[in-house]
Short mmCIF file of C-alpha atoms and ligand atoms in Angstrom, two decimals:
data_model
loop_
_atom_site.label_atom_id
_atom_site.label_comp_id
_atom_site.label_asym_id
_atom_site.label_seq_id
_atom_site.Cartn_x
_atom_site.Cartn_y
_atom_site.Cartn_z
CA MET A 1045 117.45 128.65 65.85
CA ALA A 1046 114.44 127.51 67.92
CA PRO A 1047 114.42 125.36 71.18
CA ASN A 1048 113.54 122.32 71.50
CA LEU A 1049 110.90 120.27 73.36
CA GLY A 1050 113.87 118.20 74.74
CA CYS A 1051 112.52 115.36 74.12
CA VAL A 1052 109.68 115.28 71.54
CA ARG A 1053 109.96 113.56 68.15
CA ILE A 1054 107.73 113.90 64.76
CA ASP A 1055 106.41 110.60 65.64
CA ASP A 1056 105.23 112.20 68.97
CA VAL A 1057 102.48 114.73 67.48
CA ARG A 1058 99.07 112.59 67.29
CA ARG A 1059 96.63 112.61 65.01
CA ILE A 1060 93.14 112.22 66.62
CA ASP A 1061 90.08 110.74 64.54
CA LEU A 1062 87.35 112.83 65.66
CA GLY A 1063 84.59 112.00 62.49
CA THR A 1064 83.49 113.24 59.22
CA PHE A 1065 80.67 114.98 57.53
CA VAL A 1066 79.54 115.75 54.10
CA ARG A 1067 80.32 118.33 52.08
CA PRO A 1068 77.69 119.23 49.45
CA ALA A 1069 78.17 119.12 45.54
CA GLU A 1070 76.69 123.05 46.21
CA GLU A 1071 80.01 123.02 48.00
CA THR A 1072 82.70 121.50 46.31
CA GLY A 1073 82.25 122.50 42.57
CA THR A 1074 82.69 119.46 41.13
CA GLY A 1075 79.30 118.18 40.74
CA GLN A 1076 79.74 115.48 43.90
CA PRO A 1077 78.94 115.60 47.48
CA ARG A 1078 83.69 115.00 49.13
CA ILE A 1079 83.37 113.68 52.96
CA GLU A 1080 85.21 115.64 54.86
CA ALA A 1081 87.25 114.06 57.25
CA VAL A 1082 87.98 116.11 60.93
CA TYR A 1083 91.45 115.44 62.73
CA ALA A 1084 93.37 116.85 65.72
CA TYR A 1085 96.71 116.88 67.11
CA VAL A 1086 97.63 116.39 70.78
CA VAL A 1087 101.30 116.83 71.17
CA ARG A 1088 102.92 116.94 74.59
CA THR A 1089 105.12 120.15 75.17
CA ALA A 1090 106.70 121.49 77.97
CA ALA A 1091 103.40 123.38 79.21
CA GLY A 1092 101.92 120.23 79.34
CA VAL A 1093 99.62 118.54 76.51
CA LEU A 1094 98.50 120.54 74.00
CA LEU A 1095 94.82 120.34 71.64
CA MET A 1096 95.05 121.13 67.84
CA ASP A 1097 90.85 121.15 67.72
CA THR A 1098 87.78 119.33 69.00
CA GLY A 1099 86.06 118.48 66.09
CA LEU A 1100 82.78 119.21 65.69
CA GLY A 1101 80.18 120.28 67.64
CA VAL A 1102 76.33 120.25 67.60
CA VAL A 1103 74.77 122.66 65.28
CA ASP A 1104 70.84 123.73 64.44
CA GLU A 1105 69.01 121.28 62.72
CA GLU A 1106 69.04 122.84 58.97
CA THR A 1107 73.16 123.04 59.27
CA GLU A 1108 72.89 119.21 60.34
CA ALA A 1109 71.32 118.52 57.16
CA TRP A 1110 73.28 120.24 55.37
CA TYR A 1111 76.41 119.64 56.95
CA ARG A 1112 75.83 115.77 58.48
CA PRO A 1113 78.48 114.98 61.03
CA ARG A 1114 79.13 111.77 62.58
CA ARG A 1115 80.45 113.36 64.99
CA VAL A 1116 83.58 110.08 67.25
CA PRO A 1117 82.96 112.01 70.71
CA ILE A 1118 86.55 114.03 72.08
CA GLU A 1119 87.03 111.58 75.13
CA ASP A 1120 86.80 108.57 72.51
CA ALA A 1121 89.00 110.18 70.02
CA LEU A 1122 91.45 111.49 73.05
CA ALA A 1123 91.49 107.30 74.45
CA SER A 1124 93.09 106.24 71.21
CA VAL A 1125 95.87 107.13 71.88
CA GLY A 1126 96.24 107.28 75.36
CA LEU A 1127 94.92 110.46 77.04
CA GLU A 1128 91.81 111.73 79.22
CA LEU A 1129 90.21 114.80 78.92
CA THR A 1130 92.32 115.84 82.10
CA ASP A 1131 95.94 115.31 80.28
CA VAL A 1132 95.07 118.28 77.94
CA ALA A 1133 96.47 121.04 79.48
CA LEU A 1134 95.89 123.76 75.72
CA VAL A 1135 93.84 124.13 73.40
CA VAL A 1136 94.68 125.50 70.19
CA ASN A 1137 92.34 126.21 67.67
CA CYS A 1138 92.77 126.77 64.41
CA HIS A 1139 89.98 128.54 63.53
CA LEU A 1140 86.17 129.13 65.72
CA HIS A 1141 84.79 127.25 63.45
CA PHE A 1142 81.53 124.65 64.46
CA ASP A 1143 84.06 121.65 62.83
CA HIS A 1144 87.01 122.61 64.90
CA ILE A 1145 85.18 123.92 68.78
CA GLY A 1146 83.22 121.33 69.52
CA ALA A 1147 84.44 120.14 72.21
CA ASN A 1148 85.89 123.11 73.26
CA PRO A 1149 83.28 123.74 76.23
CA ARG A 1150 85.21 121.19 77.90
CA PHE A 1151 88.11 121.71 78.09
CA THR A 1152 87.13 124.98 81.17
CA GLY A 1153 89.91 126.42 83.37
CA ARG A 1154 92.48 125.19 80.56
CA PRO A 1155 93.91 128.33 77.53
CA LEU A 1156 92.27 128.28 74.09
CA PHE A 1157 95.03 129.55 72.48
CA CYS A 1158 92.91 131.44 69.62
CA GLN A 1159 94.05 134.80 67.52
CA ARG A 1160 91.58 138.21 69.07
CA ARG A 1161 90.52 138.70 65.35
CA GLU A 1162 88.99 135.30 65.05
CA LEU A 1163 87.50 135.53 68.02
CA ASP A 1164 85.47 139.33 67.26
CA THR A 1165 85.13 137.15 63.93
CA ALA A 1166 82.94 134.31 65.27
CA ARG A 1167 80.99 136.48 67.82
CA THR A 1168 79.07 138.05 64.83
CA ALA A 1169 76.24 136.68 63.33
CA ASP A 1170 75.93 133.03 61.48
CA TYR A 1171 80.03 133.04 61.34
CA THR A 1172 80.21 130.15 63.60
CA VAL A 1173 78.28 128.52 67.01
CA PRO A 1174 77.91 130.61 69.81
CA GLU A 1175 77.20 128.68 72.45
CA LEU A 1176 80.42 127.05 71.59
CA VAL A 1177 82.50 130.05 71.56
CA ASP A 1178 81.16 132.61 75.39
CA PHE A 1179 80.66 129.71 77.65
CA ALA A 1180 80.55 129.30 81.04
CA ASP A 1181 84.42 129.64 82.68
CA ALA A 1182 86.05 129.73 78.27
CA SER A 1183 89.37 131.61 79.70
CA TYR A 1184 91.00 132.97 75.84
CA GLU A 1185 94.38 133.11 75.86
CA LEU A 1186 94.14 135.66 72.78
CA ILE A 1187 97.13 135.95 70.39
CA ASP A 1188 97.97 139.51 68.31
CA GLY A 1189 100.45 137.71 65.28
CA GLU A 1190 102.75 134.86 66.05
CA ALA A 1191 103.16 133.76 69.31
CA GLU A 1192 105.34 130.76 70.87
CA ILE A 1193 102.97 129.70 73.39
CA ALA A 1194 104.82 127.21 75.78
CA ALA A 1195 109.46 126.45 74.71
CA GLY A 1196 109.82 126.17 71.70
CA VAL A 1197 105.17 125.53 70.20
CA TYR A 1198 104.64 128.65 67.67
CA VAL A 1199 101.46 130.11 66.80
CA VAL A 1200 102.20 131.30 63.62
CA PRO A 1201 98.92 133.77 61.33
CA THR A 1202 98.14 131.51 58.96
CA PRO A 1203 95.15 134.03 56.79
CA GLY A 1204 92.81 132.05 54.11
CA HIS A 1205 90.33 129.76 55.02
CA VAL A 1206 89.29 133.08 57.24
CA ASP A 1207 91.00 135.76 57.87
CA GLY A 1208 92.18 135.32 62.08
CA HIS A 1209 93.21 131.85 61.44
CA GLN A 1210 96.26 130.05 62.48
CA SER A 1211 98.85 126.74 62.96
CA VAL A 1212 101.14 125.71 64.74
CA VAL A 1213 104.88 124.67 64.33
CA VAL A 1214 106.24 122.40 66.98
CA THR A 1215 110.29 122.39 66.87
CA CYS A 1216 110.47 118.94 67.71
CA ASP A 1217 114.26 117.00 68.40
CA ASP A 1218 114.03 115.14 64.80
CA GLY A 1219 112.38 118.36 62.70
CA SER A 1220 109.06 119.76 62.89
CA VAL A 1221 105.69 119.76 62.11
CA VAL A 1222 103.55 122.19 61.11
CA LEU A 1223 100.09 121.58 62.40
CA ALA A 1224 98.23 123.65 59.87
CA GLY A 1225 94.68 123.07 60.29
CA GLN A 1226 92.85 124.71 57.56
CA ALA A 1227 95.00 127.00 56.54
CA TYR A 1228 94.71 123.92 53.10
CA ASP A 1229 92.34 121.43 52.94
CA SER A 1230 94.44 118.98 50.94
CA ALA A 1231 98.27 118.89 51.19
CA SER A 1232 98.59 118.67 47.67
CA GLN A 1233 97.24 122.71 48.02
CA TRP A 1234 100.26 123.12 50.49
CA SER A 1235 102.89 121.87 48.15
CA ALA A 1236 101.90 124.16 45.06
CA ASP A 1237 101.92 127.69 47.17
CA ALA A 1238 104.83 125.88 49.13
CA LEU A 1239 106.88 125.73 45.38
CA ALA A 1240 105.00 129.19 45.30
CA ALA A 1241 107.47 130.37 47.61
CA ARG A 1242 110.60 129.25 46.52
CA ALA A 1243 110.08 129.82 42.95
CA LEU A 1244 112.91 132.71 43.13
CA ASP A 1245 115.28 129.56 44.59
CA LEU A 1246 114.60 127.83 42.58
CA GLY A 1247 115.51 130.27 39.28
CA LEU A 1248 112.55 130.47 37.99
CA ALA A 1249 111.58 133.80 36.29
CA PRO A 1250 107.98 134.98 35.78
CA PRO A 1251 105.13 134.13 34.38
CA LEU A 1252 105.66 132.59 38.60
CA PRO A 1253 102.09 132.05 40.64
CA GLN A 1254 101.96 134.55 44.33
CA PRO A 1255 101.94 132.56 47.16
CA SER A 1256 100.18 132.96 50.61
CA PRO A 1257 101.85 135.94 52.12
CA TRP A 1258 103.01 134.33 55.63
CA MET A 1259 104.22 130.10 53.46
CA ALA A 1260 107.97 131.29 53.02
CA ARG A 1261 107.85 132.43 57.62
CA LEU A 1262 106.44 128.31 57.86
CA LEU A 1263 109.38 127.49 56.19
CA GLU A 1264 112.08 128.86 57.58
CA PHE A 1265 111.18 125.83 60.45
CA ASP A 1266 112.27 123.76 57.74
CA PRO A 1267 109.00 121.76 58.47
CA ARG A 1268 109.55 117.80 58.39
CA ARG A 1269 106.37 117.38 58.64
CA VAL A 1270 103.46 119.04 57.72
CA VAL A 1271 99.71 117.82 59.31
CA PHE A 1272 96.22 119.01 57.72
CA ALA A 1273 92.52 119.24 60.06
CA HIS A 1274 90.52 117.96 56.29
CA ASP A 1275 93.64 115.57 54.68
CA ALA A 1276 95.02 112.06 55.83
CA ALA A 1277 97.66 113.24 53.68
CA VAL A 1278 100.78 114.10 54.49
CA TRP A 1279 103.40 116.61 53.19
CA THR A 1280 107.17 116.63 53.42
CA PRO A 1281 109.80 117.38 51.40
ZN1 LIG B 425 87.06 123.44 58.27
#
């Protein structure tokens, strides 16, 4: 059984709003553009305040025009939950696309947790904003697979959106919370996959959908809440 944090509860995992971007019709498959929210999460851990993702980076003019980002400064977002930049002790990025790492350079001297595979990918051409990846005094803590990064706080690889994607599980006094990041764009996609992973337990017979290979691992934590980088909806069992 995973150790818990002593006095952190599910409600202590807080969402902060870092803005929006507009996904153009060419990318939505619906014939219409879609406004996407950009959320980050903060929670106190035994190793200090953890911040999952840091918002929309400044991009080149072409990308700026394509996605029309509206940014909330990280200071303002943290202030909304009574925190300052200096309160953050560790940063986890679900992956290194520009909409998840915008304020990473503000957290020098703090460990930035990411999958080694993701950092390697981020250093290839046309993946993200290089200045937001390799900046002065960036201190990456590279992970290969799953790791407990603070007591009761686990990073779990959740490849799909990108190969190096990862999610965070926080075990609280009253249950665990999964910070899914962009493992799925929406809570309803998670719902479907969670059912797929349980299909045999439910006594269902083939043909059945194939769940993500990591879903069973996340369900072992018996999450009471799953939250997302781009969806305000929350999954509960
Ligand atoms: Zn994203």
